[in-house]
JSON list of N, CA and C in Angstrom, two decimals:
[
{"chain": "A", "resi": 21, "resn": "UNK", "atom": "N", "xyz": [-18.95, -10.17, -31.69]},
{"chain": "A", "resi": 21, "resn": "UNK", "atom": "CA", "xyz": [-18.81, -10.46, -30.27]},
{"chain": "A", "resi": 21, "resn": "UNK", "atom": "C", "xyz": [-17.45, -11.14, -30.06]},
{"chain": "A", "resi": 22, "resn": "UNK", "atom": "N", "xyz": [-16.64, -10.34, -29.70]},
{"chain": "A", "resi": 22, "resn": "UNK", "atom": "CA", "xyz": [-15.04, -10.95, -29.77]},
{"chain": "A", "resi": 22, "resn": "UNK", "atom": "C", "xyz": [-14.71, -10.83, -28.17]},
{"chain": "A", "resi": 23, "resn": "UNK", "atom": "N", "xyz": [-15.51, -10.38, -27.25]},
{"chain": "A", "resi": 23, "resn": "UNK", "atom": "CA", "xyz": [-14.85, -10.26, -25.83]},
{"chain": "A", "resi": 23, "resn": "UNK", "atom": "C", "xyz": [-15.40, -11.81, -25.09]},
{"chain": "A", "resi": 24, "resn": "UNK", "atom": "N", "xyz": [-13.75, -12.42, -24.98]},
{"chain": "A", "resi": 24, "resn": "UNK", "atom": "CA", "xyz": [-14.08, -13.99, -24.21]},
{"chain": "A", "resi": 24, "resn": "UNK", "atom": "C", "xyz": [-15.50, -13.91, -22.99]},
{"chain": "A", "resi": 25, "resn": "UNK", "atom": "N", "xyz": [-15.70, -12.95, -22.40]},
{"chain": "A", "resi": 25, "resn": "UNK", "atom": "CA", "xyz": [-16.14, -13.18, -21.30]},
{"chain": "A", "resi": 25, "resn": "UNK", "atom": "C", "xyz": [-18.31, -12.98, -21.48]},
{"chain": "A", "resi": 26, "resn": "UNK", "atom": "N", "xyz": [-17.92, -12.03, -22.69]},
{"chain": "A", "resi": 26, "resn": "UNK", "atom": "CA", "xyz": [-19.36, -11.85, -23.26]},
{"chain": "A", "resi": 26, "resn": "UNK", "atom": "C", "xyz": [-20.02, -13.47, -23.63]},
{"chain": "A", "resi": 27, "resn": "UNK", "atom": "N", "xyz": [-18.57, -14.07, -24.63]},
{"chain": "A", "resi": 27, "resn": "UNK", "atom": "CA", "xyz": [-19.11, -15.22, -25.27]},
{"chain": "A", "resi": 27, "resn": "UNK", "atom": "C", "xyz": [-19.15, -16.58, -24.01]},
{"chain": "A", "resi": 28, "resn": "UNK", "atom": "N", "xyz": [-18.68, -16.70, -23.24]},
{"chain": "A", "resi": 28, "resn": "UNK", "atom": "CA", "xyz": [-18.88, -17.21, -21.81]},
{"chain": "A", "resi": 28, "resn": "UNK", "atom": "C", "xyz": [-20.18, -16.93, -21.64]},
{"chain": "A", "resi": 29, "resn": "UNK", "atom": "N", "xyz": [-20.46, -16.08, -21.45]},
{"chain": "A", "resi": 29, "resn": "UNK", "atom": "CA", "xyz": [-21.80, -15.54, -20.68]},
{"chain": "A", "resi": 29, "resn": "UNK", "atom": "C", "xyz": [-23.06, -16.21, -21.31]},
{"chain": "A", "resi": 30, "resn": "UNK", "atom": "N", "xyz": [-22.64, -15.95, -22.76]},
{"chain": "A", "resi": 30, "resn": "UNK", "atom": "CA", "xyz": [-23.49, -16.32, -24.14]},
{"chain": "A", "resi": 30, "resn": "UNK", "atom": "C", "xyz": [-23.81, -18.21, -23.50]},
{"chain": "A", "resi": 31, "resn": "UNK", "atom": "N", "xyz": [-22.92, -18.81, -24.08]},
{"chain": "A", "resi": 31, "resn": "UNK", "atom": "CA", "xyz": [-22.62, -19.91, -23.30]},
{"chain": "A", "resi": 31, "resn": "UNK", "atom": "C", "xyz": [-23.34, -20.47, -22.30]},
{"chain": "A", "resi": 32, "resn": "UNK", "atom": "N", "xyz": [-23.10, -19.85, -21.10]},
{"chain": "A", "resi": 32, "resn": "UNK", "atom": "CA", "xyz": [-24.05, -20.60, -20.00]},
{"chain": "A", "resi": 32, "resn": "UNK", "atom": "C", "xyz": [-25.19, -19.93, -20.20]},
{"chain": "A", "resi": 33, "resn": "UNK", "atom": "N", "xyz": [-25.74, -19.16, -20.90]},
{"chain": "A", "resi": 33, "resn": "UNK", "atom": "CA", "xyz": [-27.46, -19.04, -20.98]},
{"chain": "A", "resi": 33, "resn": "UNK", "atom": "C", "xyz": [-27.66, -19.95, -21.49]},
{"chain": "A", "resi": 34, "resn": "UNK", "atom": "N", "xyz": [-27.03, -20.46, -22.65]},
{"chain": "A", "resi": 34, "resn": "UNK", "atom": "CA", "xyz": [-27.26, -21.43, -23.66]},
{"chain": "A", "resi": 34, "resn": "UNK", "atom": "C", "xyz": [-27.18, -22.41, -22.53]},
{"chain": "A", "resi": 35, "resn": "UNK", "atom": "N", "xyz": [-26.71, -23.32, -22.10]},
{"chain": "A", "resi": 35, "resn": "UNK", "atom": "CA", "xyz": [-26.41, -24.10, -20.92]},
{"chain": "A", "resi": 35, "resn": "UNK", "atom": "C", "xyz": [-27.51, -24.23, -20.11]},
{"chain": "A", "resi": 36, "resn": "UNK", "atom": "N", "xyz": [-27.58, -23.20, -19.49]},
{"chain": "A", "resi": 36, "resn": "UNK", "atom": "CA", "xyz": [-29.14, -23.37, -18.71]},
{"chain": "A", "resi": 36, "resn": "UNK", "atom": "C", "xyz": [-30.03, -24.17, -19.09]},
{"chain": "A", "resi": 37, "resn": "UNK", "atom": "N", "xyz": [-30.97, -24.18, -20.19]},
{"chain": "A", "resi": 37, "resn": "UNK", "atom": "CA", "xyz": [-31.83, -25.02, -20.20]},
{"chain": "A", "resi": 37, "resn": "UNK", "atom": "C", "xyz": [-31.67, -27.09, -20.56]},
{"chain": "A", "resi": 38, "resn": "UNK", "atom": "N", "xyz": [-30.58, -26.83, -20.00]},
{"chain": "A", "resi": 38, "resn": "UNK", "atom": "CA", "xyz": [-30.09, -28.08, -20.48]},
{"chain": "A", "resi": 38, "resn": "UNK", "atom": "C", "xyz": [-29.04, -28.79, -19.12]},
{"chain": "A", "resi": 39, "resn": "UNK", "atom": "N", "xyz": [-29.40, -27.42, -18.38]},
{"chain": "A", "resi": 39, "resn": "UNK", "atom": "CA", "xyz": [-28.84, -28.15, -16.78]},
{"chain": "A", "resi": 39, "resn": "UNK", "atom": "C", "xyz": [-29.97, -28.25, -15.82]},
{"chain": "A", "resi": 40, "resn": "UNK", "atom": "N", "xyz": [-30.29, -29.51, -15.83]},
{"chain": "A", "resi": 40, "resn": "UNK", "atom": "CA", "xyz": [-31.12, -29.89, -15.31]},
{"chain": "A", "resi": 40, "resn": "UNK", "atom": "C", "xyz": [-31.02, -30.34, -13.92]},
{"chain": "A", "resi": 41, "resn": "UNK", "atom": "N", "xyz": [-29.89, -30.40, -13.51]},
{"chain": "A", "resi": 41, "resn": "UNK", "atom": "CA", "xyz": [-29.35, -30.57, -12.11]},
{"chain": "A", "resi": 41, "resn": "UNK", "atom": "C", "xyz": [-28.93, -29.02, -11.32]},
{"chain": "A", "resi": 42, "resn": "UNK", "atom": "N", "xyz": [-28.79, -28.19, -12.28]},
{"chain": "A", "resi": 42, "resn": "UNK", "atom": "CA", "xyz": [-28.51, -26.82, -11.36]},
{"chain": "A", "resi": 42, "resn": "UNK", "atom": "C", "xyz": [-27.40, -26.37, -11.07]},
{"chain": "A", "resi": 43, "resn": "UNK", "atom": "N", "xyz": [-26.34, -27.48, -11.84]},
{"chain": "A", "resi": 43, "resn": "UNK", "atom": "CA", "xyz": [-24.89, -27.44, -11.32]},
{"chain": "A", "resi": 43, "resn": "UNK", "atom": "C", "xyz": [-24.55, -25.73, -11.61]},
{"chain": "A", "resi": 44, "resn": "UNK", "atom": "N", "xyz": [-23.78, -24.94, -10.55]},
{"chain": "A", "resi": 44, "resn": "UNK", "atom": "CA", "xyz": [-22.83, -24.15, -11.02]},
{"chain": "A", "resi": 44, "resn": "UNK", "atom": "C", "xyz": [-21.99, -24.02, -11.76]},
{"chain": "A", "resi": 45, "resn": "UNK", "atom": "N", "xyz": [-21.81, -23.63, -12.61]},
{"chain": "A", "resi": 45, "resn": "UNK", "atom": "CA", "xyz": [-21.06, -23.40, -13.88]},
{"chain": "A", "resi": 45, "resn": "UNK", "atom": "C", "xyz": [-19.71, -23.16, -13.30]},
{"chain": "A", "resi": 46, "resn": "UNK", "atom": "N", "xyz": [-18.70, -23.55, -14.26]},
{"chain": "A", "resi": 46, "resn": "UNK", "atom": "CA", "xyz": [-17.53, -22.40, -13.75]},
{"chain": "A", "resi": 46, "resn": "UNK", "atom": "C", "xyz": [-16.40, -22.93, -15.48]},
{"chain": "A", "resi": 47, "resn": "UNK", "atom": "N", "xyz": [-14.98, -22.51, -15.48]},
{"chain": "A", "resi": 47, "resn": "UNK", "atom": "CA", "xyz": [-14.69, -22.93, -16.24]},
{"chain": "A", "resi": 47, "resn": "UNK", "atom": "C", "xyz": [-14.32, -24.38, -16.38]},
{"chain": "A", "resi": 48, "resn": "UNK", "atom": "N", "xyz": [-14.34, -24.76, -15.76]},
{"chain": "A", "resi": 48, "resn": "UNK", "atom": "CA", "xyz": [-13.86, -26.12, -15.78]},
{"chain": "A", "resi": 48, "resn": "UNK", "atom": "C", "xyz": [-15.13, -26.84, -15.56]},
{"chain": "A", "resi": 49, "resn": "UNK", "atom": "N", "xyz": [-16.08, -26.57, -15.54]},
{"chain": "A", "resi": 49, "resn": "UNK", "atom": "CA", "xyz": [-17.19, -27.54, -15.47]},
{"chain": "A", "resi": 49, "resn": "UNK", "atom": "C", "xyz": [-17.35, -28.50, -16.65]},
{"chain": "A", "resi": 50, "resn": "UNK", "atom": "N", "xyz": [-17.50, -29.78, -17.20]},
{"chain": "A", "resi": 50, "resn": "UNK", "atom": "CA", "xyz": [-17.44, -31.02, -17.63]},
{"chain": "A", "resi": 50, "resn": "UNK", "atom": "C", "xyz": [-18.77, -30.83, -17.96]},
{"chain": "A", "resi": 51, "resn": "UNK", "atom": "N", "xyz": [-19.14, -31.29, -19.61]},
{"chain": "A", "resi": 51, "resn": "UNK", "atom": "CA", "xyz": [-20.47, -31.65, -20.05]},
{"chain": "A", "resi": 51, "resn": "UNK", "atom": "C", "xyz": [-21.34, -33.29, -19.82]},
{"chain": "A", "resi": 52, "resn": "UNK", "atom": "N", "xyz": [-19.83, -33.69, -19.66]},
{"chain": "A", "resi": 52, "resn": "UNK", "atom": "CA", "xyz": [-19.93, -34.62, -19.54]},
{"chain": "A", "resi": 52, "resn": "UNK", "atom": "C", "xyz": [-19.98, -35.71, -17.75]},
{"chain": "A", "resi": 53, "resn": "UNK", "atom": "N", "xyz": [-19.01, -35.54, -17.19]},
{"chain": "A", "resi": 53, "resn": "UNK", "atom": "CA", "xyz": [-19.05, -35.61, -15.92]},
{"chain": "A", "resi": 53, "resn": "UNK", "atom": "C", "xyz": [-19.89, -35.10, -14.98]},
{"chain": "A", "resi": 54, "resn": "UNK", "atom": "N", "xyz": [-19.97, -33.23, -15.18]},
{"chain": "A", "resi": 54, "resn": "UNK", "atom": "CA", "xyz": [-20.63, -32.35, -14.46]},
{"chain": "A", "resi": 54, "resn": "UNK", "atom": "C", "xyz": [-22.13, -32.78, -14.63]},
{"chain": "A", "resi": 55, "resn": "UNK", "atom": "N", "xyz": [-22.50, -32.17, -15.71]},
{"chain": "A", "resi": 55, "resn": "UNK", "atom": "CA", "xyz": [-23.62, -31.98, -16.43]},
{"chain": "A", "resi": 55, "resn": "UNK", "atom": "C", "xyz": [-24.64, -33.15, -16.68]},
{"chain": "A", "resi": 56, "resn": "UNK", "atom": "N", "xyz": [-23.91, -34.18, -16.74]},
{"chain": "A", "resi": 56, "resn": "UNK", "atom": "CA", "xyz": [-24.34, -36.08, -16.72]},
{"chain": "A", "resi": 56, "resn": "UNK", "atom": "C", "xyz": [-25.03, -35.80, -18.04]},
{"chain": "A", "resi": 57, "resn": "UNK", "atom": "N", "xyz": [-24.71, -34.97, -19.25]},
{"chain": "A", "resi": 57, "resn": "UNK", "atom": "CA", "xyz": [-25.18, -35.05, -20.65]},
{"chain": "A", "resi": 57, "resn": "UNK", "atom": "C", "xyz": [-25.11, -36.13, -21.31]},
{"chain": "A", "resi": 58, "resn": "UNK", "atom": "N", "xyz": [-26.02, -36.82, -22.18]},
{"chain": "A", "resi": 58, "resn": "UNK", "atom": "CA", "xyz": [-25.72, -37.86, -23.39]},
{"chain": "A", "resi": 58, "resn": "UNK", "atom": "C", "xyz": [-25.58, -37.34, -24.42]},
{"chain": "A", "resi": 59, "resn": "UNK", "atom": "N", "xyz": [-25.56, -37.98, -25.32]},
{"chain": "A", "resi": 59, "resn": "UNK", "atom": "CA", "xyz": [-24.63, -37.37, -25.96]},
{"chain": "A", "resi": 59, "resn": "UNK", "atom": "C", "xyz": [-25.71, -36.93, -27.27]},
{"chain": "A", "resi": 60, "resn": "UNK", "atom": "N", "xyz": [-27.41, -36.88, -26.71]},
{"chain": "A", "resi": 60, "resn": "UNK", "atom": "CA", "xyz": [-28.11, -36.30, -27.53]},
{"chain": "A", "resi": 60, "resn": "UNK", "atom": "C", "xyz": [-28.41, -34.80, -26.92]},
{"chain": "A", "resi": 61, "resn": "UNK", "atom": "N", "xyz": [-28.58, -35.02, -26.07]},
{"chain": "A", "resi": 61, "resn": "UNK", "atom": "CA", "xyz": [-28.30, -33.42, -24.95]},
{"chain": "A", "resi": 61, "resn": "UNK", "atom": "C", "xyz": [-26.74, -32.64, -25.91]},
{"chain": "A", "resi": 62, "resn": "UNK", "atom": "N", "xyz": [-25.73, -33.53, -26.00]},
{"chain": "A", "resi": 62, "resn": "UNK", "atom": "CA", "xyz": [-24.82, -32.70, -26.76]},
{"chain": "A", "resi": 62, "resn": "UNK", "atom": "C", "xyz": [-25.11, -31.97, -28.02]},
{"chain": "A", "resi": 63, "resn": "UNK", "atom": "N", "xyz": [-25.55, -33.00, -28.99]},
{"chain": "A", "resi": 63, "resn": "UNK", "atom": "CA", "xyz": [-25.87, -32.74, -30.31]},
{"chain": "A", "resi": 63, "resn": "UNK", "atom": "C", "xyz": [-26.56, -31.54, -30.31]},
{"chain": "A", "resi": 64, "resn": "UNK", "atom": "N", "xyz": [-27.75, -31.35, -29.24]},
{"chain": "A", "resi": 64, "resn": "UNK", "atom": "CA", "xyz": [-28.98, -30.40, -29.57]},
{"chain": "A", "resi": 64, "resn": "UNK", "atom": "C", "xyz": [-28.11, -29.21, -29.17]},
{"chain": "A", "resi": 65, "resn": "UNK", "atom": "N", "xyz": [-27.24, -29.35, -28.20]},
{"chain": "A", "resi": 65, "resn": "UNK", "atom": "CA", "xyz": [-26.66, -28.43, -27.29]},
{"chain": "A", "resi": 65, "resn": "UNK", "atom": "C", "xyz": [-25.70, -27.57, -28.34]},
{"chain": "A", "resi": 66, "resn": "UNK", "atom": "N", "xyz": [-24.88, -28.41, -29.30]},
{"chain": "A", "resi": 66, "resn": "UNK", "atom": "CA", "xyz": [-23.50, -28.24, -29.90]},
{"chain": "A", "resi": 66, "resn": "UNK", "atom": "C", "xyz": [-24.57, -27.29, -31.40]},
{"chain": "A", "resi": 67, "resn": "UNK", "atom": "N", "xyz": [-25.56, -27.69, -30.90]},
{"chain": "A", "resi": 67, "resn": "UNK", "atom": "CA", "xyz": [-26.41, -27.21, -32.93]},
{"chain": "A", "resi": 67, "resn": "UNK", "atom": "C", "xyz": [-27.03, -25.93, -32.22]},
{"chain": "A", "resi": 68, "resn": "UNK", "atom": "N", "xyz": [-27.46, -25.35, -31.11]},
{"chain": "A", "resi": 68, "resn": "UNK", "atom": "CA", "xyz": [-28.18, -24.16, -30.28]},
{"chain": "A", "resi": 68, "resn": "UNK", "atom": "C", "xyz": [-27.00, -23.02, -30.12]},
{"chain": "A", "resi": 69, "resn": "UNK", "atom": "N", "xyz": [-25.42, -23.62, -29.67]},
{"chain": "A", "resi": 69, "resn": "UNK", "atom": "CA", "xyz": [-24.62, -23.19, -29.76]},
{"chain": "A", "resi": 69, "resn": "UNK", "atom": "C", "xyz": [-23.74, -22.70, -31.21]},
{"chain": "A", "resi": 70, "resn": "UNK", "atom": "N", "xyz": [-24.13, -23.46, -31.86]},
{"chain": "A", "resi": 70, "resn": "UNK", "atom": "CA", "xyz": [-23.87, -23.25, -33.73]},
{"chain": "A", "resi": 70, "resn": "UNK", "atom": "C", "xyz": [-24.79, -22.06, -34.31]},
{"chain": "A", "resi": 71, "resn": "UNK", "atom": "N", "xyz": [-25.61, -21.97, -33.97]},
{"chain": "A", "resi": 71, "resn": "UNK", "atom": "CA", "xyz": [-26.65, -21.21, -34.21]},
{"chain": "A", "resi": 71, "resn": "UNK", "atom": "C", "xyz": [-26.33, -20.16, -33.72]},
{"chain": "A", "resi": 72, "resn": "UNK", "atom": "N", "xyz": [-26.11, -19.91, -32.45]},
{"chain": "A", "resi": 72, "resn": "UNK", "atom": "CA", "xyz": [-26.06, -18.28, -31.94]},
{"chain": "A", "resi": 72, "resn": "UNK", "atom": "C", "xyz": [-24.68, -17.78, -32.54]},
{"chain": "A", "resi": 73, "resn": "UNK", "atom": "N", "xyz": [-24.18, -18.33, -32.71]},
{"chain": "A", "resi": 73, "resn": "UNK", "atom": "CA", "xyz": [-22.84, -17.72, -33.28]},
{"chain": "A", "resi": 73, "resn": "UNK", "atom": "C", "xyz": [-22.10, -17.52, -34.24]},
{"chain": "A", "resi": 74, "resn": "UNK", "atom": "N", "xyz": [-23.11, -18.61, -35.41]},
{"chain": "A", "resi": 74, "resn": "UNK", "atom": "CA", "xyz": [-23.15, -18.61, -36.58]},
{"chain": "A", "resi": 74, "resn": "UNK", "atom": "C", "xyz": [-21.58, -19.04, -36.91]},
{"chain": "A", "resi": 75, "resn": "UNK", "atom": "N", "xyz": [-21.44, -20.75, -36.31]},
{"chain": "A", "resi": 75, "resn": "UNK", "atom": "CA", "xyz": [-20.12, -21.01, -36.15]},
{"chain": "A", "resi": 75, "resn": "UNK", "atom": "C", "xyz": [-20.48, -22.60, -36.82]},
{"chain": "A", "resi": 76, "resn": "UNK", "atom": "N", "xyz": [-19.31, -23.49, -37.12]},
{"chain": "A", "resi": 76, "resn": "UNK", "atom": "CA", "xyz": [-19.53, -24.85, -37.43]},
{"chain": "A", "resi": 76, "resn": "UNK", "atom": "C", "xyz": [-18.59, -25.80, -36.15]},
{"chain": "A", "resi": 77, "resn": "UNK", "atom": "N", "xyz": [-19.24, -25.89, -35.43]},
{"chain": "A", "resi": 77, "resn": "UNK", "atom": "CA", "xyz": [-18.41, -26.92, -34.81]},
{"chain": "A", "resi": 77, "resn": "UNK", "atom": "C", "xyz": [-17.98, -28.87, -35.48]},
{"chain": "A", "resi": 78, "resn": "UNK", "atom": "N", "xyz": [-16.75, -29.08, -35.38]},
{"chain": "A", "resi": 78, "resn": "UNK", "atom": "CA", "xyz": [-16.56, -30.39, -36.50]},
{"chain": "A", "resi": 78, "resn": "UNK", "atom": "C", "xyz": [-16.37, -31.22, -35.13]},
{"chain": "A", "resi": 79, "resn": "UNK", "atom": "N", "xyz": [-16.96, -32.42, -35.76]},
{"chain": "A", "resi": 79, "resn": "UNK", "atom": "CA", "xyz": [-16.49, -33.36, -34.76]},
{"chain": "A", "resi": 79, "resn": "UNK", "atom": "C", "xyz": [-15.58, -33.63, -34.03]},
{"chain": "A", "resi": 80, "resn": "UNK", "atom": "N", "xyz": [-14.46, -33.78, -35.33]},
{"chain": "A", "resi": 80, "resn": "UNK", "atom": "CA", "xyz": [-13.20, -33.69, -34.37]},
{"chain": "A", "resi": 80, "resn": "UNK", "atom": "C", "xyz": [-13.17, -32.34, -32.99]},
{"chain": "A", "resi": 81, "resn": "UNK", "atom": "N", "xyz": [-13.55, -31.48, -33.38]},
{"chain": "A", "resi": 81, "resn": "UNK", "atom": "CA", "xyz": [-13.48, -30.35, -32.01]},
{"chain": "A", "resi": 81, "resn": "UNK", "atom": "C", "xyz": [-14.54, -30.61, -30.64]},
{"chain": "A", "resi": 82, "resn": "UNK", "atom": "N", "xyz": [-14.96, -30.92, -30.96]},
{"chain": "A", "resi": 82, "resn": "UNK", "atom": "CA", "xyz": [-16.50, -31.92, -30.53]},
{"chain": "A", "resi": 82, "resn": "UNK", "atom": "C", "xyz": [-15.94, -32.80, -29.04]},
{"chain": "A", "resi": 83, "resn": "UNK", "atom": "N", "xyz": [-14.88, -34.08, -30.32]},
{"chain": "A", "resi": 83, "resn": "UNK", "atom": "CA", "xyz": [-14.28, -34.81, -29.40]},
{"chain": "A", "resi": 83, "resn": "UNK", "atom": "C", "xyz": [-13.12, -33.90, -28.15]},
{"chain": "A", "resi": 84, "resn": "UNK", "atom": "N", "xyz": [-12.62, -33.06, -28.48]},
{"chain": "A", "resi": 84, "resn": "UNK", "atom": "CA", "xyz": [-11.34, -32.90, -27.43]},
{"chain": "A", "resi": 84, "resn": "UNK", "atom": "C", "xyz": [-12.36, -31.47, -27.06]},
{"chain": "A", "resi": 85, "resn": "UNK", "atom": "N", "xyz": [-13.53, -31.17, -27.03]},
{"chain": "A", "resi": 85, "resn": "UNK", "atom": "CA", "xyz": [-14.06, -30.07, -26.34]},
{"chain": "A", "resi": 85, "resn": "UNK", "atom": "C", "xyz": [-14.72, -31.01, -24.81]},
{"chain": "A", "resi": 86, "resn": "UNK", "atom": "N", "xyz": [-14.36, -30.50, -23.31]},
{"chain": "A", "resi": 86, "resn": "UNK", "atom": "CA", "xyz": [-14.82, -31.44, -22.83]},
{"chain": "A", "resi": 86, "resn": "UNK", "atom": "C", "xyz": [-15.67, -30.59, -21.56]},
{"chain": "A", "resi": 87, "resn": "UNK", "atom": "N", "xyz": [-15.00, -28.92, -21.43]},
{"chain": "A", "resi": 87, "resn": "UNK", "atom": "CA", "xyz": [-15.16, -28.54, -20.18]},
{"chain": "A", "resi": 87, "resn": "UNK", "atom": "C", "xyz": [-15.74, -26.76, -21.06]},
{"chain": "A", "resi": 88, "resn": "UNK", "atom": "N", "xyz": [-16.57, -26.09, -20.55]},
{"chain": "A", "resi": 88, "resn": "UNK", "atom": "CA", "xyz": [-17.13, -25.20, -20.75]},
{"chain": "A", "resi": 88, "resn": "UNK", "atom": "C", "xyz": [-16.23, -23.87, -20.93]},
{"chain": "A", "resi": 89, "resn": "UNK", "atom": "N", "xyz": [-14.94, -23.89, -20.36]},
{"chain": "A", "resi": 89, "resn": "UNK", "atom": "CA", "xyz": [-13.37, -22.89, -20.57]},
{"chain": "A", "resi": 89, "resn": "UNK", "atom": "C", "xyz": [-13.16, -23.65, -22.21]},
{"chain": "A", "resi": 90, "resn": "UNK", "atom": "N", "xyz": [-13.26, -24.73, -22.16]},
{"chain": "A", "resi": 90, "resn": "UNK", "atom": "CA", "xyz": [-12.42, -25.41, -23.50]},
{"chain": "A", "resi": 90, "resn": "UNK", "atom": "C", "xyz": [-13.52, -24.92, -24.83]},
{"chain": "A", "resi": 91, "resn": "UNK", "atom": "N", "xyz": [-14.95, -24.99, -24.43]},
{"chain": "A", "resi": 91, "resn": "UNK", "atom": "CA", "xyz": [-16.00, -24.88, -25.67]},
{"chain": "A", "resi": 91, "resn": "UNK", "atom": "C", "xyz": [-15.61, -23.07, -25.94]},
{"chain": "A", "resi": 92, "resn": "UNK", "atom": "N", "xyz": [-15.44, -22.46, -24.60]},
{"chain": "A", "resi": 92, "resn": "UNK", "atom": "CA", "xyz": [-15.42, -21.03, -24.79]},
{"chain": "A", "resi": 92, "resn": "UNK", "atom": "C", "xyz": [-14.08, -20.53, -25.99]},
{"chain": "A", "resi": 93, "resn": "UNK", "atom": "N", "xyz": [-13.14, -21.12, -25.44]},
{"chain": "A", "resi": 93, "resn": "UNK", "atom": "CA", "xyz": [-11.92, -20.81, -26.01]},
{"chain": "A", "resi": 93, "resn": "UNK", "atom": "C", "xyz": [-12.29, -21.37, -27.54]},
{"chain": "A", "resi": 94, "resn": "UNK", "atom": "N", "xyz": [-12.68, -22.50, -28.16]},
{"chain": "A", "resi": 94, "resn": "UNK", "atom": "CA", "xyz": [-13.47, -22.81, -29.33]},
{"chain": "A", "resi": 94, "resn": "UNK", "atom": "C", "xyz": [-13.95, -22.22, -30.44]},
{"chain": "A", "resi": 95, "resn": "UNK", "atom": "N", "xyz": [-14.64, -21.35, -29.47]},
{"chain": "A", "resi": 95, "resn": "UNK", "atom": "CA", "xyz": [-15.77, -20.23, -30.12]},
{"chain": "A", "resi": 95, "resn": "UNK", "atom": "C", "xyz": [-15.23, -19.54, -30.44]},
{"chain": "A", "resi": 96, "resn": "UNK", "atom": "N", "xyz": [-14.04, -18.19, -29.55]},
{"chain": "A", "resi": 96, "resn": "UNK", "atom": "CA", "xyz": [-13.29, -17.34, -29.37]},
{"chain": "A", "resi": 96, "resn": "UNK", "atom": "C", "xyz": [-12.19, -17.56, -30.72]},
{"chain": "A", "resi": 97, "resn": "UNK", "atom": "N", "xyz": [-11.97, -19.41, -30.99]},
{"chain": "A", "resi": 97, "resn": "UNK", "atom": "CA", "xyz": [-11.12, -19.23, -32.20]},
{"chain": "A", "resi": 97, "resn": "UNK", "atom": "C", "xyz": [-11.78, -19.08, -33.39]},
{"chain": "A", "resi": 98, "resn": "UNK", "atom": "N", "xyz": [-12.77, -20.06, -33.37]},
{"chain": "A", "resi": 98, "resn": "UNK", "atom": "CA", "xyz": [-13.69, -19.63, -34.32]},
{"chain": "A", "resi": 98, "resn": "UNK", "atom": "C", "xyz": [-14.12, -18.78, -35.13]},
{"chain": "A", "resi": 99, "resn": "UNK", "atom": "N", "xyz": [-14.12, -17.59, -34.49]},
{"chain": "A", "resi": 99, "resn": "UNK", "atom": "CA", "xyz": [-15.08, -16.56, -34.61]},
{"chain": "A", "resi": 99, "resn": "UNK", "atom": "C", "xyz": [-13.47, -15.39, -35.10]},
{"chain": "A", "resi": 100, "resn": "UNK", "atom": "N", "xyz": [-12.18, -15.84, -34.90]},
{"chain": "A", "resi": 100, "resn": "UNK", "atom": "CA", "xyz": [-11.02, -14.93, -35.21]},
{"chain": "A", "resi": 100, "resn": "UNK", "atom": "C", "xyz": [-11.06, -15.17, -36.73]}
]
């Protein structure tokens, strides 16, 4: 799955059950700001997302991942 917009898509399904406010997605939407996630909502979130893609996200990427364009682009390197 190498097309950015598939793995986006991938993404906010994953997202869904973990937006509990309903916010609209977009790229710039904030996990943190937007989303009002803690940062155990992240963990479960960052390991559901590890899983479908059969990817390792490291902390350090963790820290400077902040907005749902930034996790996408992530993945997209990831996965090159």
């Amino acid at each position: 799955m190498t097309d950015r917009q598939e793995i986006y898509d991938t993404i906010a399904a994953q997202i869904a059950p973990f937006n509990k406010k309903g916010i609209t997605l977009t790229e710039a939407t904030t996990f943190a700001g937007d989303l009002e996630w803690d940062s155990l909502t992240v963990m479960d979130f960052v390991a559901a997302i590890e899983d479908e893609f059969d990817i390792i996200i490291t902390m350090n990427m963790q820290a400077e991942i902040e907005t749902v364009g930034q996790l996408t682009d992530a993945v997209v390197k990831l996965q090159a």
